[in-house]
């Protein structure tokens, strides 16, 4: 190839070989996996000494024989070893790429996005990517893997600078700039004294380079801004435990936890696939106990690798003990606890308090109000701290609501810090304060659904200005905070606040009827019974026993427990002479009997309940009568007396339309819808299929509007049955499929009926 200058030798040879092969840059790019832009730079001499893997890819794409491929590699090697002027990049021991881990797994999509970013770099603006997330996600390992993966696109080098963002004194910007300039070949005596001048010189040096820069472990935006290239075709990858949200015009790679199969694959690469195959379930359990956090999984794998004869199941048993889990997750100088502690130490005192105390919150997530109550801070301050913790990777925020949650291991760490820094008295006071506030808010919110709100309980919302403004907001709050207010109920019971427990349970009664699929109602009303007994209040005991019997029947489908509880309620109600509670107890007992196949006995009880409730004039009494009448009619229909059932349900419909004193509008709407559901089924049982559709559709519309899932899906099933009998097969199929899926999610016994109807439909239409 003659005496071509080293700076252009490779490019001229590549152009000659591509032309000889009859390939365009685009076709060679596709064949070799090298971008068109990179090929153009190589042929023009802008990139003069590509790395060996790039040369091999080009040789394969060109279809070169061994001798020609070797000649191409020699030309590249001469370009790589060319003499450099003083300002050219040179290797620097402190900034060279660290060793890439051989067992790296996952992160394929994130790497692909970085590759696309590298290929889009242009001379107008250098590309910047921020890799952030909670401690232990493997941000540095990802950035190093990316640097090796992207190396062919950056022939002028790859540099890594640790900014020590988690240290008490992170690397000063001035010192970081000096390190980068030295690594890029700038002589010591040329480096300016001021930070601004060093930053300007760095941008000038990088302007014509294709260089990949990794700024690892950044502390803040202010630390990295002066280190960023301006114009030019460089790519900068910044890793940080903080979101660095203030950096503008950057690509973001928010690493997530591993998927379970990825975590098991990492274990497999560390300890060997055969060992994983022998204890496959234990390996999956181990991944789960590590919270799918890459650092924790790696530590577990390293522990096992150091003990080749130890069973995986043994480590699983050790990690299953929460009190020992963080102690167990360490291998040599790798420690999950230490990784968390680095971030924790950098928080301000208020944020540390919020993190510790939030570990006391019940359930998987918590609100700013819960955090404020537990930390004894104003809500605005607690919310600010929660956002700071989220930015620091110590909390995760809900994308659709202002709620926060812990990673399992971080919650254990926060619990440890709570035990170390807060006394038992402080923690108890935090729980007391939170429980009292939560129960007052929960009671006030539930009372919005009471059938007779003017007879409500004596106290109101603890924060009227921030209280739910209407029923929709009350429902949303009760849904979001149900784990917290249920835990608060237990706490109040344990603290002897029995009347508050009874008041809350009573307030929840009508709201519970709108959300029958919540299994927690058994737990709540059981607490109500215990509180009434602790106070010796027989009247309250009868009420709470009836609530509990209802929840056994309807929410968890346990008719045996429901019958025992209803009989207990009946005995107490009769002892106290309470006709209303006697009627309810007879009704709930009848429902339990019917569910166990004792249909005749159930009808006898329901008739007795109707007689007991006849003549009741209060709102509660008339609603009880409506419940009994609707249920009695349903059982009569199922026993073959559809005509009598229809008459009873028409009576219920008339009561709803005209006779209930006070007429609590929404609740009467529900009872009217329930009566119409029954009427539709009565008409269907009488073979009057066209007439049955309208009342069922009316009932379904109401239940859907009021978000009463259990009621709505049962009615949808009834409607689907009618549509099938009307030979409207497409509508029937859509309706039955939707009902079956929803009833399955609600764990309703009627899901089997829906499936049977779908099979019958297939037979009819096949």
XYZ file of C-alpha atoms in Angstrom:
766
model
C 0.000 0.000 0.000
C 3.062 2.208 -0.396
C 4.045 5.140 1.724
C 0.710 6.389 2.888
C 0.906 8.474 6.044
C -0.100 6.538 9.184
C -2.903 9.010 9.841
C -4.724 8.050 6.620
C -3.411 4.563 5.857
C -6.270 2.620 7.426
C -8.950 4.840 5.917
C -7.507 4.585 2.390
C -7.171 0.810 2.676
C -10.726 0.449 3.974
C -12.111 2.589 1.136
C -10.189 0.530 -1.445
C -11.422 -2.782 -0.028
C -15.038 -1.597 0.220
C -14.980 -0.304 -3.369
C -13.415 -3.547 -4.586
C -16.194 -5.495 -2.830
C -18.854 -3.330 -4.496
C -20.412 -2.343 -1.176
C -21.921 0.980 -0.191
C -21.256 2.352 3.268
C -24.828 1.466 4.192
C -24.460 -2.179 3.111
C -21.117 -2.575 4.876
C -22.601 -0.932 7.967
C -25.362 -3.536 8.005
C -22.962 -6.442 7.385
C -20.371 -5.415 10.000
C -22.601 -3.891 12.676
C -20.663 -0.601 12.504
C -22.612 2.628 12.042
C -22.465 4.506 8.733
C -21.128 7.541 10.563
C -18.285 5.524 12.092
C -17.400 4.110 8.641
C -17.334 7.585 7.168
C -15.023 8.793 9.943
C -12.687 5.853 9.388
C -12.463 6.386 5.640
C -11.902 10.156 6.028
C -9.147 9.577 8.590
C -10.978 11.188 11.501
C -10.829 7.827 13.287
C -7.389 6.483 12.426
C -6.799 3.386 14.532
C -9.973 1.432 15.313
C -9.879 -1.281 17.938
C -9.271 -4.888 16.992
C -12.892 -5.986 17.439
C -14.006 -3.264 14.995
C -11.407 -4.358 12.439
C -12.523 -7.971 12.777
C -16.156 -6.955 12.226
C -15.193 -4.983 9.114
C -13.108 -7.856 7.749
C -16.031 -10.232 8.204
C -18.432 -7.781 6.560
C -16.066 -7.369 3.583
C -15.494 -11.118 3.303
C -11.688 -10.721 3.437
C -9.286 -13.638 3.313
C -6.793 -14.131 6.138
C -3.895 -12.220 4.559
C -5.965 -9.174 3.607
C -7.649 -9.128 7.031
C -4.192 -9.217 8.646
C -3.074 -6.320 6.443
C -6.123 -4.304 7.546
C -5.320 -5.036 11.207
C -1.656 -3.931 10.729
C -2.837 -0.631 9.266
C -5.158 -0.127 12.217
C -2.374 -0.992 14.670
C -0.068 1.602 13.134
C -2.854 4.167 13.504
C -3.374 3.202 17.147
C 0.317 3.513 17.981
C 0.945 6.777 16.155
C 2.907 9.510 17.942
C 0.598 11.976 19.703
C 1.031 15.702 20.165
C 0.941 17.046 23.681
C -2.824 17.703 23.674
C -3.850 14.283 22.299
C -5.502 11.705 24.561
C -3.178 9.329 26.358
C -3.727 6.536 28.799
C -3.884 7.580 32.446
C -3.675 4.921 35.121
C -6.257 6.599 37.365
C -8.825 6.954 34.577
C -8.459 3.720 32.633
C -11.519 1.490 32.368
C -11.783 -0.905 35.315
C -12.170 -4.636 34.757
C -15.499 -5.624 33.243
C -17.284 -8.301 35.280
C -17.667 -11.498 33.297
C -20.945 -12.512 34.916
C -22.861 -9.351 34.024
C -26.532 -10.111 33.238
C -29.630 -8.293 32.000
C -29.775 -4.566 31.136
C -30.017 -5.378 27.417
C -32.660 -2.733 26.618
C -30.769 -0.058 28.560
C -27.549 -0.905 26.704
C -29.406 -0.799 23.391
C -30.714 2.675 24.174
C -27.174 3.864 24.935
C -25.942 2.354 21.681
C -28.640 4.243 19.795
C -27.604 7.409 21.609
C -23.948 6.850 20.673
C -24.856 6.434 17.026
C -26.860 9.673 17.073
C -24.064 11.868 18.451
C -23.222 14.811 16.214
C -20.851 17.740 16.173
C -23.396 20.219 17.515
C -23.941 18.816 20.980
C -22.246 16.112 23.009
C -24.536 13.366 24.290
C -25.057 12.868 28.034
C -26.716 9.950 29.802
C -27.565 9.841 33.511
C -27.763 6.412 35.157
C -29.518 6.691 38.516
C -31.341 4.553 41.029
C -31.270 3.112 44.517
C -28.107 1.754 46.137
C -27.146 -1.712 44.968
C -28.642 -1.591 41.467
C -25.249 -1.993 39.794
C -24.993 1.452 38.207
C -21.195 1.435 38.035
C -21.075 -2.106 36.633
C -23.612 -1.066 34.013
C -21.621 2.038 33.032
C -18.397 0.010 32.721
C -20.135 -2.657 30.650
C -21.553 0.111 28.443
C -18.089 1.624 27.996
C -16.669 -1.693 26.769
C -19.736 -2.335 24.629
C -19.577 1.094 22.995
C -15.789 1.295 22.641
C -15.789 0.760 18.838
C -17.838 3.929 18.462
C -15.298 6.029 20.379
C -11.863 5.421 18.878
C -10.294 8.338 20.771
C -10.647 6.492 24.058
C -12.769 5.703 27.079
C -12.126 7.277 30.477
C -13.680 6.646 33.890
C -13.468 9.155 36.748
C -14.796 8.332 40.220
C -16.260 11.510 41.716
C -16.666 9.931 45.199
C -20.161 11.349 45.544
C -20.936 9.215 48.601
C -17.784 10.226 50.486
C -17.922 12.859 53.233
C -15.886 15.095 50.906
C -16.680 14.331 47.221
C -14.041 15.114 44.601
C -13.720 18.865 44.102
C -14.649 20.074 40.619
C -11.278 21.756 40.182
C -9.429 18.517 40.973
C -11.685 16.443 38.719
C -10.994 18.789 35.826
C -7.260 18.528 36.380
C -7.450 14.716 36.358
C -9.379 14.697 33.098
C -7.065 17.180 31.404
C -3.983 15.208 32.420
C -5.570 11.991 31.148
C -6.245 13.721 27.839
C -2.597 14.607 27.433
C -2.544 18.210 28.600
C 0.799 19.001 30.197
C 0.731 19.943 33.870
C 2.173 23.420 33.295
C -0.552 24.169 30.710
C -3.488 23.411 33.037
C -5.025 26.743 34.174
C -5.454 27.633 37.820
C -9.155 28.561 37.875
C -12.046 26.111 37.697
C -13.788 28.027 34.903
C -10.659 28.110 32.747
C -10.074 24.391 33.300
C -13.659 23.677 32.276
C -13.255 25.761 29.129
C -10.000 24.015 28.226
C -11.640 20.604 28.713
C -14.424 21.521 26.286
C -11.851 22.762 23.785
C -9.748 19.590 24.003
C -12.802 17.364 23.580
C -14.336 19.363 20.744
C -12.913 17.230 17.915
C -12.722 13.926 19.758
C -14.921 10.855 19.733
C -14.396 9.905 23.345
C -16.545 8.136 25.919
C -16.368 9.597 29.414
C -17.816 7.873 32.481
C -18.323 10.154 35.490
C -19.020 7.633 38.228
C -20.679 8.239 41.580
C -21.627 11.891 41.078
C -22.764 13.875 44.102
C -24.767 16.648 42.450
C -25.469 18.613 39.301
C -22.994 21.322 40.371
C -20.226 18.743 40.550
C -20.707 17.403 37.029
C -21.775 20.434 34.970
C -18.223 21.851 34.554
C -16.985 18.386 33.502
C -19.370 17.973 30.578
C -18.219 18.400 26.964
C -20.000 21.060 24.951
C -20.060 20.614 21.202
C -18.482 17.514 19.746
C -19.185 13.824 19.346
C -18.410 12.600 22.832
C -20.721 10.562 25.034
C -20.723 11.137 28.789
C -22.294 8.554 31.115
C -22.948 9.834 34.628
C -23.830 7.457 37.449
C -25.386 8.716 40.656
C -27.625 7.606 43.486
C -29.387 10.920 43.006
C -31.706 11.638 40.093
C -29.714 14.775 39.100
C -33.012 16.156 37.867
C -31.492 19.597 37.320
C -29.368 18.460 34.368
C -31.065 19.539 31.184
C -31.152 17.811 27.787
C -29.907 14.461 29.026
C -30.828 10.855 28.287
C -31.850 8.949 31.411
C -31.322 5.291 32.250
C -33.264 4.564 35.424
C -32.156 1.038 36.223
C -34.767 -1.202 37.779
C -34.557 -4.300 39.929
C -33.748 -7.547 38.169
C -36.513 -9.850 37.095
C -36.519 -13.106 39.020
C -35.162 -15.111 36.070
C -32.371 -12.549 35.614
C -31.440 -12.787 39.286
C -31.299 -16.594 39.033
C -29.155 -16.262 35.904
C -26.713 -14.053 37.830
C -26.534 -16.675 40.576
C -25.969 -19.324 37.926
C -23.029 -17.433 36.432
C -21.435 -16.973 39.842
C -21.862 -20.475 41.313
C -22.357 -22.556 38.197
C -25.502 -23.736 36.394
C -25.364 -27.291 37.724
C -25.633 -26.128 41.310
C -28.616 -23.974 40.434
C -30.327 -26.825 38.586
C -30.002 -29.080 41.643
C -31.876 -26.545 43.808
C -33.928 -24.578 41.307
C -36.707 -23.572 43.704
C -34.231 -22.611 46.414
C -32.434 -20.399 43.874
C -35.704 -18.652 43.037
C -36.476 -18.203 46.727
C -32.978 -16.819 47.268
C -33.486 -14.253 44.503
C -36.761 -13.150 46.099
C -35.224 -12.841 49.564
C -32.513 -10.655 48.046
C -35.306 -8.390 46.816
C -34.005 -8.899 43.241
C -31.389 -6.240 44.076
C -28.251 -6.946 41.994
C -25.828 -6.194 44.850
C -27.685 -8.501 47.236
C -27.914 -11.271 44.640
C -24.204 -10.928 43.890
C -23.318 -11.090 47.588
C -25.455 -14.203 48.037
C -23.775 -15.745 44.998
C -20.291 -14.868 46.282
C -21.098 -16.453 49.654
C -22.197 -19.642 47.934
C -19.177 -19.625 45.610
C -16.920 -19.468 48.658
C -18.713 -22.466 50.165
C -19.003 -24.907 47.263
C -20.461 -27.736 49.374
C -23.134 -25.663 51.136
C -26.728 -26.094 50.035
C -28.535 -23.077 48.632
C -31.455 -23.954 50.885
C -29.324 -23.289 53.955
C -28.668 -19.714 52.869
C -32.378 -19.329 52.054
C -33.255 -20.396 55.613
C -30.802 -17.869 57.037
C -32.136 -15.022 54.887
C -35.720 -15.915 55.785
C -35.013 -14.557 59.275
C -35.575 -10.834 58.777
C -33.599 -9.904 61.873
C -30.479 -11.555 60.384
C -30.969 -10.791 56.711
C -28.704 -7.752 56.422
C -26.053 -9.471 58.559
C -26.151 -12.437 56.185
C -25.932 -10.314 53.032
C -22.229 -9.624 53.213
C -19.282 -11.280 51.546
C -15.834 -9.866 52.270
C -15.986 -6.115 51.725
C -19.335 -6.338 49.925
C -22.194 -5.402 52.267
C -25.752 -4.391 51.506
C -26.022 -2.528 54.812
C -22.889 -0.501 54.055
C -24.243 0.489 50.635
C -27.415 1.817 52.248
C -25.532 3.533 55.069
C -23.507 5.625 52.593
C -26.692 7.262 51.333
C -28.292 7.485 54.773
C -25.374 9.430 56.233
C -25.732 12.114 53.563
C -29.351 12.928 54.453
C -30.351 15.904 56.541
C -31.753 15.082 60.017
C -35.399 15.500 59.021
C -35.057 13.148 56.046
C -33.309 10.556 58.206
C -36.186 10.775 60.690
C -38.772 10.307 57.942
C -36.922 7.265 56.591
C -36.645 5.615 60.008
C -40.185 6.320 61.159
C -41.736 5.396 57.816
C -40.625 1.834 58.534
C -43.451 1.804 61.111
C -46.094 2.376 58.428
C -48.361 -0.565 57.694
C -48.681 -2.109 54.261
C -46.434 -1.848 51.256
C -46.714 1.910 50.787
C -47.489 5.084 52.682
C -48.682 8.643 52.120
C -47.064 11.964 53.073
C -49.702 12.234 55.838
C -48.562 8.936 57.358
C -44.926 9.987 57.096
C -45.726 13.337 58.737
C -47.620 11.718 61.627
C -44.922 9.151 62.291
C -42.095 11.697 62.070
C -44.055 14.399 63.942
C -43.473 16.896 61.129
C -45.770 19.175 59.110
C -47.119 17.419 56.031
C -45.300 19.766 53.626
C -41.991 19.083 55.362
C -42.559 15.323 55.361
C -43.466 15.420 51.662
C -40.268 17.356 50.913
C -38.240 14.760 52.794
C -39.976 11.910 50.978
C -39.056 13.488 47.656
C -35.467 13.905 48.821
C -35.400 10.240 49.799
C -36.819 9.304 46.414
C -34.149 11.342 44.628
C -31.533 9.611 46.779
C -32.842 6.192 45.758
C -33.948 5.287 49.287
C -37.676 5.348 48.547
C -39.690 4.553 45.451
C -42.562 6.807 44.455
C -45.848 5.759 42.928
C -46.139 7.003 39.358
C -49.867 7.706 39.618
C -50.269 9.050 43.166
C -48.314 10.827 45.897
C -47.389 7.653 47.742
C -44.079 6.039 48.603
C -42.758 2.566 49.286
C -39.580 0.854 50.453
C -37.535 -1.831 48.808
C -37.741 -4.766 51.234
C -34.071 -4.584 52.203
C -34.161 -0.823 52.642
C -37.128 -1.199 54.981
C -35.078 -3.623 57.095
C -32.255 -1.082 57.139
C -34.643 1.709 58.178
C -36.050 -0.520 60.928
C -32.531 -1.131 62.215
C -31.812 2.576 62.275
C -35.083 3.164 64.134
C -34.036 0.748 66.872
C -30.629 2.419 67.158
C -31.652 6.087 67.026
C -35.199 6.219 68.447
C -36.232 4.903 71.839
C -39.136 2.505 72.305
C -41.097 5.359 73.877
C -40.575 7.570 70.823
C -41.698 4.796 68.473
C -44.740 4.043 70.615
C -45.716 7.715 70.659
C -45.393 7.840 66.853
C -47.721 4.860 66.490
C -50.205 6.270 69.021
C -50.298 9.621 67.254
C -50.744 7.992 63.853
C -53.406 5.535 65.008
C -55.566 8.210 66.609
C -55.405 10.459 63.548
C -55.983 7.614 61.084
C -59.017 6.255 62.907
C -60.611 9.680 63.167
C -60.073 10.280 59.430
C -61.260 6.750 58.534
C -64.384 7.089 60.664
C -65.265 10.498 59.249
C -64.705 9.259 55.681
C -66.800 6.105 56.226
C -69.653 8.087 57.758
C -70.202 9.705 54.365
C -71.708 6.361 53.323
C -73.888 5.889 56.426
C -77.558 5.157 55.815
C -78.602 7.635 58.514
C -75.813 10.248 58.712
C -77.635 12.526 61.151
C -77.123 9.770 63.739
C -73.378 9.770 63.109
C -70.578 9.429 65.588
C -69.442 12.282 67.856
C -66.112 13.316 66.366
C -65.137 14.659 62.974
C -62.121 14.639 60.719
C -58.801 15.521 62.421
C -57.921 17.914 59.594
C -61.139 19.392 58.143
C -59.232 21.532 55.646
C -57.557 18.474 54.144
C -60.455 16.047 54.552
C -62.065 14.247 51.592
C -64.596 16.667 50.138
C -67.144 14.130 48.879
C -67.909 10.445 48.675
C -65.581 9.816 45.734
C -62.649 11.328 47.598
C -63.641 9.508 50.785
C -63.723 6.201 48.944
C -60.342 6.897 47.332
C -58.786 7.722 50.713
C -60.242 4.653 52.437
C -58.997 2.469 49.591
C -55.488 3.916 49.538
C -55.048 3.897 53.319
C -56.853 0.683 54.241
C -53.713 -1.109 55.438
C -52.839 1.870 57.620
C -56.251 2.412 59.214
C -56.698 -1.323 59.810
C -53.317 -1.438 61.561
C -54.387 1.622 63.539
C -57.527 -0.226 64.633
C -55.394 -3.080 65.994
C -53.146 -0.580 67.732
C -56.123 1.164 69.346
C -57.525 -2.172 70.502
C -54.199 -3.170 72.041
C -54.060 0.216 73.781
C -57.497 -0.216 75.345
C -59.338 2.314 73.153
C -62.293 -0.040 72.743
C -64.984 2.564 72.173
C -63.012 4.058 69.305
C -62.726 0.603 67.743
C -66.504 0.105 68.030
C -67.214 3.552 66.597
C -64.933 2.957 63.625
C -66.366 -0.484 62.924
C -69.939 0.828 63.110
C -69.067 3.712 60.765
C -67.578 1.250 58.247
C -70.720 -0.899 58.020
C -72.454 0.719 55.056
C -69.190 1.458 53.285
C -68.264 -2.222 53.597
C -71.416 -3.188 51.720
C -70.115 -1.257 48.703
C -66.816 -3.170 48.821
C -67.791 -6.717 49.662
C -64.686 -8.142 47.963
C -62.388 -6.721 50.668
C -61.552 -9.657 52.938
C -60.376 -7.291 55.669
C -63.965 -6.817 56.859
C -63.802 -10.084 58.827
C -60.749 -8.792 60.641
C -62.299 -5.382 61.296
C -65.630 -6.631 62.644
C -63.911 -9.295 64.730
C -62.075 -6.441 66.409
C -65.433 -4.724 66.913
C -66.822 -7.802 68.671
C -63.778 -8.025 70.945
C -64.022 -4.316 71.786
C -67.732 -4.615 72.667
C -67.034 -7.582 74.916
C -64.145 -5.736 76.569
C -66.550 -2.895 77.417
C -69.326 -5.281 78.456
C -71.745 -3.647 75.986
C -74.232 -6.349 74.943
C -76.040 -4.069 72.519
C -72.787 -3.242 70.698
C -71.857 -6.913 70.806
C -75.060 -7.883 68.963
C -74.409 -5.223 66.308
C -70.785 -6.224 65.780
C -71.627 -9.942 65.707
C -74.150 -9.269 62.953
C -71.557 -7.301 60.991
C -69.126 -10.181 61.443
C -71.699 -12.790 60.352
C -72.327 -10.735 57.202
C -68.602 -10.564 56.402
C -68.178 -14.328 56.869
C -71.079 -14.925 54.506
C -70.337 -12.411 51.786
C -66.641 -11.468 51.915
C -64.837 -14.758 52.617
C -67.608 -17.210 51.740
C -67.446 -19.146 55.010
C -71.088 -20.066 55.811
C -70.120 -22.295 58.731
C -68.490 -19.446 60.609
C -71.305 -17.138 59.508
C -73.998 -19.410 61.018
C -72.180 -19.731 64.342
C -71.710 -15.969 64.500
C -75.302 -15.176 63.459
C -76.636 -17.540 66.128
C -74.472 -15.785 68.716
C -75.828 -12.425 67.547
C -79.395 -13.770 67.725
C -78.941 -14.903 71.315
C -77.539 -11.523 72.426
C -80.185 -9.542 70.480
C -83.035 -11.517 72.025
C -81.473 -11.119 75.460
C -81.426 -7.347 75.051
C -84.839 -7.190 73.357
C -83.419 -5.544 70.222
C -85.879 -6.342 67.391
C -83.710 -4.727 64.710
C -80.636 -6.788 65.554
C -82.820 -9.880 65.979
C -84.098 -9.395 62.427
C -80.591 -8.946 61.067
C -79.345 -12.039 62.923
C -82.193 -14.174 61.562
C -81.423 -12.900 58.066
C -77.684 -13.558 58.254
C -78.290 -17.004 59.736
C -80.716 -17.766 56.908
C -78.079 -16.772 54.337
C -75.571 -19.126 55.953
C -78.087 -21.975 56.034
C -78.872 -21.456 52.373
C -75.189 -21.573 51.437
C -74.837 -24.925 53.195
C -77.795 -26.406 51.290
C -80.419 -26.091 54.030
C -82.837 -24.142 51.831
C -86.090 -24.864 53.661
C -84.629 -23.856 57.040
C -83.269 -20.662 55.514
C -86.697 -19.667 54.162
C -88.270 -20.311 57.572
C -85.715 -17.996 59.193
C -86.221 -15.315 56.582
C -89.977 -15.334 57.077
C -89.354 -14.952 60.811
C -86.964 -12.083 60.097
C -89.566 -10.362 57.901
C -92.181 -10.694 60.656
C -89.713 -9.302 63.224
C -88.892 -6.289 61.053
C -92.442 -5.569 59.918
C -93.557 -2.222 61.314
C -90.042 -0.829 61.849
C -90.156 2.895 61.156
C -86.496 3.939 61.363
C -84.264 4.165 58.318
C -82.177 1.291 59.628
C -85.279 -0.817 60.232
C -86.724 -0.290 56.773
C -83.370 -1.022 55.138
C -83.131 -4.236 57.136
C -86.621 -5.168 55.946
C -85.617 -4.494 52.337
C -82.555 -6.723 52.734
C -84.622 -9.558 54.152
C -87.335 -9.245 51.497
C -84.812 -9.249 48.635
C -83.051 -12.293 50.074
C -86.305 -14.155 50.824
C -87.535 -13.624 47.303
C -84.255 -14.885 45.896
C -84.428 -18.089 47.927
C -88.073 -18.648 46.978
C -87.158 -18.316 43.317
C -84.370 -20.852 43.713
C -86.806 -23.246 45.415
C -89.195 -23.041 42.452
C -91.569 -20.294 43.614
C -90.582 -17.634 41.092
C -94.050 -16.085 41.022
C -94.073 -15.463 44.802
C -90.498 -14.193 44.547
C -91.482 -11.673 41.874
C -94.315 -10.351 44.065
C -91.941 -9.891 47.025
C -89.348 -8.113 44.905
C -91.990 -5.837 43.398
C -92.884 -4.937 46.986
C -89.226 -4.093 47.678
C -89.128 -1.940 44.558
C -92.219 -0.046 45.705
C -90.753 0.563 49.184
C -87.603 2.007 47.619
C -89.608 4.292 45.372
C -91.986 5.659 47.993
C -91.884 4.532 51.597
C -88.424 4.775 53.221
C -88.316 7.644 55.758
C -85.497 10.113 55.219
C -84.677 8.520 51.846
C -80.830 8.446 51.982
C -80.534 8.831 48.228
C -77.479 6.760 47.256
C -78.278 3.887 49.564
C -81.881 3.688 48.379
C -80.528 3.689 44.825
C -78.455 0.638 45.759
C -81.441 -1.153 47.304
C -83.578 -0.317 44.285
C -80.871 -1.738 42.003
C -80.712 -4.886 44.164
C -84.495 -5.294 43.893
C -84.329 -4.882 40.114
C -81.537 -7.439 39.849
C -83.824 -9.857 41.670
C -86.792 -8.910 39.492
C -84.753 -9.587 36.361
C -83.817 -13.016 37.666
C -87.423 -13.723 38.690
C -88.623 -12.911 35.181
C -85.889 -15.106 33.728
C -86.953 -17.974 35.993
C -90.508 -17.552 34.699
C -89.225 -17.772 31.123
C -90.051 -14.126 30.447
C -86.594 -13.529 28.920
C -87.275 -10.314 26.953
C -88.713 -8.652 30.063
C -85.750 -9.748 32.200
C -83.095 -7.809 30.298
C -84.172 -4.250 31.207
C -84.198 -4.504 35.038
C -80.864 -6.346 34.964
C -79.308 -3.644 32.782
C -80.724 -0.967 35.117
C -79.162 -2.711 38.120
C -75.804 -3.168 36.368
C -75.631 0.525 35.442
C -76.138 1.535 39.090
C -73.610 -0.927 40.507
C -70.981 0.120 37.946
C -71.610 3.816 38.577
C -71.173 3.295 42.326
C -68.078 1.113 41.782
C -69.667 -1.890 43.544
C -67.587 -4.585 41.885
C -69.018 -7.670 43.601
C -72.609 -6.610 42.888
C -71.879 -5.447 39.356
C -70.150 -8.630 38.216
C -72.834 -10.924 39.622
C -75.441 -8.857 37.775
C -73.325 -8.955 34.605
C -73.373 -12.737 34.807
C -77.168 -12.716 35.200
C -77.463 -10.431 32.184
C -75.166 -12.662 30.122
C -77.392 -15.651 30.883
C -80.448 -13.730 29.667
C -78.652 -12.607 26.488
C -77.702 -16.204 25.737
C -81.317 -17.304 26.074
C -82.339 -14.451 23.779
C -79.925 -15.874 21.155
C -77.876 -12.648 21.099
C -74.744 -14.708 21.095
C -72.045 -12.094 20.418
C -73.333 -9.842 23.208
C -73.719 -12.835 25.491
C -70.148 -13.990 24.863
C -68.653 -10.547 25.589
C -70.765 -10.167 28.713
C -70.045 -13.637 30.086
C -66.306 -13.395 29.377
C -66.086 -10.071 31.211
C -68.111 -11.445 34.126
C -66.011 -14.599 34.396
C -62.709 -12.708 34.444
C -63.927 -10.225 37.056
C -65.565 -12.884 39.259
C -62.320 -14.880 39.160
C -60.361 -11.826 40.344
C -62.947 -11.305 43.109
C -62.641 -14.976 44.107
C -66.423 -15.269 43.790
C -68.049 -18.736 43.948
C -70.072 -17.712 40.886
C -67.012 -17.829 38.615
C -67.755 -21.547 38.053
C -71.282 -20.662 36.966
C -69.909 -18.136 34.492
C -67.585 -20.747 33.014
C -70.460 -23.233 32.687
C -72.504 -20.618 30.837
C -69.624 -19.960 28.447
C -69.345 -23.684 27.705
C -73.079 -23.880 27.064
C -72.791 -20.909 24.724
C -70.031 -22.644 22.761
C -72.206 -25.726 22.390
C -75.086 -23.592 21.114
C -72.960 -21.732 18.566
C -70.756 -24.594 17.359
